């Protein structure tokens, strides 16, 4: 079965600091990769996704992620965080064939707290 | 445009009871997926339905069942509730039929507390 690891469970940063959240997955075949964000009191929203092509993908609110196939990684980055980026971030992978296709495997999430 | 809607928003049940959760997908979406999110963890896949057919099932006991209706809305049913079923239940919709290359859009969830 596929698994997704997010090694940072809680990250605390000051405004304007740079952010990188790690995500690793275990699956040797073709994958589709996602980052979702959950702001306080809101539902899960898509930040960005990778299906194919340029491994550096840009999402909303200045976020980007890089797919490194050889490292089974899809790390999320932002050059300068804002207080409004305080939220929980989830990495998700869609992989497999047949009945497993379409299901998302999520990491346990990283809580980001940004101090003004 | 309306997003994915779920009802009820909160629910309190006692052990052994049965619960039905409801989900309406985004207009035009034909696939609905259900996830369980316990505190401190990421969502875990329960079911996916496409065109009223079960497309996939996660590692959940038979107490969990679901169905999709002709209007693509969906119900998740859980029988014989256990304390460990307390969680946020998320519904996600997608166009469907695109294999893995489709984006799932999540609803606000139903928070279930089992006492």
Tab-separated table of C-alpha atoms in Angstrom:
chain	number	residue	atom	x	y	z
A	1	UNK	CA	0.000	0.000	0.000
A	2	UNK	CA	1.110	3.534	-0.663
A	3	UNK	CA	2.172	5.754	2.207
A	4	UNK	CA	2.917	9.442	2.526
A	5	UNK	CA	5.303	10.905	5.086
A	6	UNK	CA	5.346	14.466	6.294
A	7	UNK	CA	8.265	14.717	8.630
A	8	UNK	CA	7.509	18.129	10.106
A	9	UNK	CA	4.464	17.934	12.333
A	10	UNK	CA	4.614	21.504	13.587
A	11	UNK	CA	6.582	24.369	12.063
A	12	UNK	CA	6.795	27.802	13.637
A	13	UNK	CA	8.106	30.743	11.622
A	14	UNK	CA	8.205	34.507	11.759
A	15	UNK	CA	6.656	36.533	8.967
A	16	UNK	CA	8.915	36.890	5.902
A	17	UNK	CA	10.803	33.704	6.706
A	18	UNK	CA	11.126	31.089	3.985
A	19	UNK	CA	9.161	27.862	4.198
A	20	UNK	CA	9.860	24.345	3.052
A	21	UNK	CA	7.628	21.436	4.073
A	22	UNK	CA	8.793	17.965	3.275
A	23	UNK	CA	6.693	15.222	1.702
A	24	UNK	CA	7.861	11.760	0.720
A	25	UNK	CA	5.787	8.938	-0.698
A	26	UNK	CA	6.318	5.264	-1.230
A	27	UNK	CA	5.249	4.106	-4.658
A	28	UNK	CA	7.430	3.196	-7.591
A	29	UNK	CA	4.997	3.861	-10.402
A	30	UNK	CA	3.338	6.908	-11.874
A	31	UNK	CA	1.938	9.247	-9.252
A	32	UNK	CA	-0.230	12.309	-9.100
A	33	UNK	CA	0.690	14.666	-6.278
A	34	UNK	CA	-1.233	17.281	-4.350
A	35	UNK	CA	-0.846	19.762	-1.556
A	36	UNK	CA	-3.992	20.761	0.313
A	37	UNK	CA	-4.321	23.434	2.973
A	38	UNK	CA	-6.810	23.751	5.794
A	39	UNK	CA	-7.090	27.238	7.272
A	40	UNK	CA	-8.569	27.522	10.778
A	41	UNK	CA	-12.299	26.863	10.639
A	42	UNK	CA	-12.290	26.160	6.910
A	43	UNK	CA	-12.379	23.055	4.768
A	44	UNK	CA	-9.543	21.471	2.823
A	45	UNK	CA	-8.554	23.508	-0.213
A	46	UNK	CA	-6.238	22.634	-3.065
A	47	UNK	CA	-2.955	24.562	-3.049
A	48	UNK	CA	-1.346	22.957	-6.061
A	49	UNK	CA	-1.051	19.686	-7.960
A	50	UNK	CA	1.346	17.803	-10.197
A	51	UNK	CA	0.262	15.344	-12.857
A	52	UNK	CA	3.050	15.483	-15.426
A	53	UNK	CA	5.411	17.861	-17.209
A	54	UNK	CA	7.485	20.552	-15.500
A	55	UNK	CA	8.357	19.159	-12.057
A	56	UNK	CA	8.235	22.647	-10.547
A	57	UNK	CA	4.609	23.594	-10.083
A	58	UNK	CA	3.176	26.851	-8.879
A	59	UNK	CA	0.035	27.138	-6.841
A	60	UNK	CA	-2.082	29.767	-5.224
A	61	UNK	CA	-0.850	32.403	-2.765
A	62	UNK	CA	2.785	32.190	-3.883
A	63	UNK	CA	3.297	28.522	-3.027
A	64	UNK	CA	5.280	26.174	-5.231
A	65	UNK	CA	6.355	22.558	-5.044
A	66	UNK	CA	9.021	20.492	-6.732
A	67	UNK	CA	8.582	16.873	-7.731
A	68	UNK	CA	11.848	14.938	-7.496
A	69	UNK	CA	11.129	11.473	-8.801
A	70	UNK	CA	14.467	9.985	-7.744
A	71	UNK	CA	13.816	11.049	-4.155
A	72	UNK	CA	10.093	10.215	-4.126
A	73	UNK	CA	9.558	13.740	-2.831
A	74	UNK	CA	7.178	16.620	-3.428
A	75	UNK	CA	8.268	19.402	-1.097
A	76	UNK	CA	6.241	22.566	-0.669
A	77	UNK	CA	7.980	25.943	-0.615
A	78	UNK	CA	7.216	29.609	-0.175
A	79	UNK	CA	9.925	32.286	-0.198
A	80	UNK	CA	8.272	34.577	2.342
A	81	UNK	CA	5.427	33.491	4.615
A	82	UNK	CA	2.695	35.705	5.983
A	83	UNK	CA	0.659	35.498	9.153
A	84	UNK	CA	-2.319	34.460	6.993
A	85	UNK	CA	-0.447	31.295	5.959
A	86	UNK	CA	-1.051	29.852	9.411
A	87	UNK	CA	-2.853	26.611	8.631
A	88	UNK	CA	-2.459	22.859	8.411
A	89	UNK	CA	-0.870	21.554	5.222
A	90	UNK	CA	-1.456	18.083	3.826
A	91	UNK	CA	0.467	16.286	1.142
A	92	UNK	CA	-1.533	13.707	-0.818
A	93	UNK	CA	-0.703	11.125	-3.444
A	94	UNK	CA	-2.890	9.361	-5.946
A	95	UNK	CA	-1.323	6.254	-7.363
A	96	UNK	CA	-2.029	2.728	-8.419
A	97	UNK	CA	-4.330	0.957	-10.796
A	98	UNK	CA	-7.815	-0.466	-10.866
A	99	UNK	CA	-9.774	-0.009	-7.695
A	100	UNK	CA	-7.011	1.972	-6.023
A	101	UNK	CA	-7.011	4.588	-8.755
A	102	UNK	CA	-8.716	7.756	-7.665
A	103	UNK	CA	-8.152	7.378	-3.941
A	104	UNK	CA	-5.906	9.872	-2.223
A	105	UNK	CA	-3.339	8.828	0.355
A	106	UNK	CA	-2.670	11.663	2.778
A	107	UNK	CA	0.220	12.461	5.044
A	108	UNK	CA	-0.589	13.251	8.661
A	109	UNK	CA	-0.262	16.978	8.040
A	110	UNK	CA	2.030	19.807	9.112
A	111	UNK	CA	0.713	22.587	11.298
A	112	UNK	CA	2.321	25.869	10.275
A	113	UNK	CA	2.193	28.758	12.723
A	114	UNK	CA	3.431	32.144	11.522
A	115	UNK	CA	4.099	34.844	14.085
A	116	UNK	CA	3.585	38.455	12.996
B	1	UNK	CA	-20.958	28.348	-7.538
B	2	UNK	CA	-21.855	26.042	-4.693
B	3	UNK	CA	-19.090	23.819	-3.433
B	4	UNK	CA	-19.445	20.395	-1.918
B	5	UNK	CA	-22.062	20.433	0.812
B	6	UNK	CA	-22.409	18.007	3.683
B	7	UNK	CA	-25.046	17.460	6.329
B	8	UNK	CA	-25.283	17.498	9.209
B	9	UNK	CA	-22.329	19.604	10.337
B	10	UNK	CA	-22.175	18.007	13.772
B	11	UNK	CA	-23.630	14.852	15.230
B	12	UNK	CA	-23.550	13.174	18.615
B	13	UNK	CA	-24.426	9.485	18.874
B	14	UNK	CA	-24.016	6.738	21.429
B	15	UNK	CA	-22.252	3.432	20.984
B	16	UNK	CA	-24.229	0.869	19.004
B	17	UNK	CA	-26.313	3.429	17.149
B	18	UNK	CA	-26.433	3.965	13.424
B	19	UNK	CA	-25.605	7.168	11.544
B	20	UNK	CA	-26.213	8.477	8.024
B	21	UNK	CA	-24.115	11.272	6.590
B	22	UNK	CA	-25.022	13.080	3.401
B	23	UNK	CA	-23.062	14.773	0.654
B	24	UNK	CA	-23.955	16.805	-2.412
B	25	UNK	CA	-21.194	17.161	-4.988
B	26	UNK	CA	-20.308	20.175	-7.070
B	27	UNK	CA	-22.642	20.521	-10.015
B	28	UNK	CA	-21.325	18.492	-12.944
B	29	UNK	CA	-19.208	16.205	-10.792
B	30	UNK	CA	-20.081	12.532	-11.038
B	31	UNK	CA	-17.653	11.060	-8.536
B	32	UNK	CA	-17.865	11.225	-4.757
B	33	UNK	CA	-15.290	10.019	-2.267
B	34	UNK	CA	-15.542	9.662	1.503
B	35	UNK	CA	-12.695	10.100	3.954
B	36	UNK	CA	-12.354	9.783	7.723
B	37	UNK	CA	-10.081	12.209	9.544
B	38	UNK	CA	-9.301	11.518	13.162
B	39	UNK	CA	-7.676	14.180	15.286
B	40	UNK	CA	-4.001	14.640	14.489
B	41	UNK	CA	-4.060	12.528	11.349
B	42	UNK	CA	-4.585	13.062	7.651
B	43	UNK	CA	-7.799	11.953	5.954
B	44	UNK	CA	-8.136	8.218	5.296
B	45	UNK	CA	-9.987	6.927	2.270
B	46	UNK	CA	-13.234	5.049	2.915
B	47	UNK	CA	-15.112	4.822	-0.406
B	48	UNK	CA	-15.260	6.219	-3.893
B	49	UNK	CA	-18.318	6.150	-6.121
B	50	UNK	CA	-18.583	7.030	-9.788
B	51	UNK	CA	-21.793	6.932	-11.771
B	52	UNK	CA	-23.510	5.181	-8.846
B	53	UNK	CA	-20.995	2.335	-8.842
B	54	UNK	CA	-18.470	1.668	-6.101
B	55	UNK	CA	-15.054	2.311	-7.594
B	56	UNK	CA	-12.928	1.670	-4.535
B	57	UNK	CA	-13.072	0.812	-0.875
B	58	UNK	CA	-10.532	1.518	1.839
B	59	UNK	CA	-9.584	-0.599	4.812
B	60	UNK	CA	-12.759	-0.097	6.847
B	61	UNK	CA	-15.058	-2.739	8.362
B	62	UNK	CA	-18.355	-3.777	6.818
B	63	UNK	CA	-20.139	-1.538	9.319
B	64	UNK	CA	-19.317	1.226	6.857
B	65	UNK	CA	-21.381	1.394	3.698
B	66	UNK	CA	-22.234	4.017	1.130
B	67	UNK	CA	-24.267	4.629	-1.939
B	68	UNK	CA	-24.619	7.201	-4.675
B	69	UNK	CA	-27.915	8.379	-6.048
B	70	UNK	CA	-28.938	9.225	-9.643
B	71	UNK	CA	-28.358	12.936	-8.900
B	72	UNK	CA	-24.783	11.998	-7.805
B	73	UNK	CA	-25.360	12.869	-4.156
B	74	UNK	CA	-24.150	10.279	-1.707
B	75	UNK	CA	-24.779	8.815	1.721
B	76	UNK	CA	-22.309	7.234	4.098
B	77	UNK	CA	-23.807	4.857	6.638
B	78	UNK	CA	-22.096	3.548	9.731
B	79	UNK	CA	-23.740	0.816	11.821
B	80	UNK	CA	-23.020	-0.297	15.384
B	81	UNK	CA	-21.025	2.816	16.193
B	82	UNK	CA	-17.881	2.492	18.266
B	83	UNK	CA	-16.082	5.168	20.244
B	84	UNK	CA	-13.272	4.977	17.690
B	85	UNK	CA	-15.632	6.124	14.934
B	86	UNK	CA	-15.512	9.630	16.390
B	87	UNK	CA	-13.935	11.699	13.647
B	88	UNK	CA	-14.465	14.300	10.949
B	89	UNK	CA	-16.030	12.668	7.894
B	90	UNK	CA	-15.125	14.387	4.668
B	91	UNK	CA	-16.792	14.148	1.321
B	92	UNK	CA	-14.938	15.066	-1.850
B	93	UNK	CA	-16.247	15.367	-5.369
B	94	UNK	CA	-14.543	15.243	-8.743
B	95	UNK	CA	-15.564	15.050	-12.371
B	96	UNK	CA	-14.777	11.363	-12.491
B	97	UNK	CA	-13.749	9.242	-15.437
B	98	UNK	CA	-10.263	10.773	-15.644
B	99	UNK	CA	-8.444	8.079	-13.757
B	100	UNK	CA	-6.035	9.447	-11.225
B	101	UNK	CA	-5.577	12.790	-12.926
B	102	UNK	CA	-8.489	14.518	-11.363
B	103	UNK	CA	-8.743	16.964	-8.525
B	104	UNK	CA	-10.942	16.180	-5.565
B	105	UNK	CA	-12.752	19.108	-3.953
B	106	UNK	CA	-13.623	18.725	-0.310
B	107	UNK	CA	-16.657	19.687	1.674
B	108	UNK	CA	-16.613	21.111	5.210
B	109	UNK	CA	-17.122	17.718	6.786
B	110	UNK	CA	-19.435	16.217	9.385
B	111	UNK	CA	-18.000	15.993	12.848
B	112	UNK	CA	-19.240	12.827	14.550
B	113	UNK	CA	-18.857	12.261	18.272
B	114	UNK	CA	-19.676	8.826	19.641
B	115	UNK	CA	-20.263	8.642	23.387
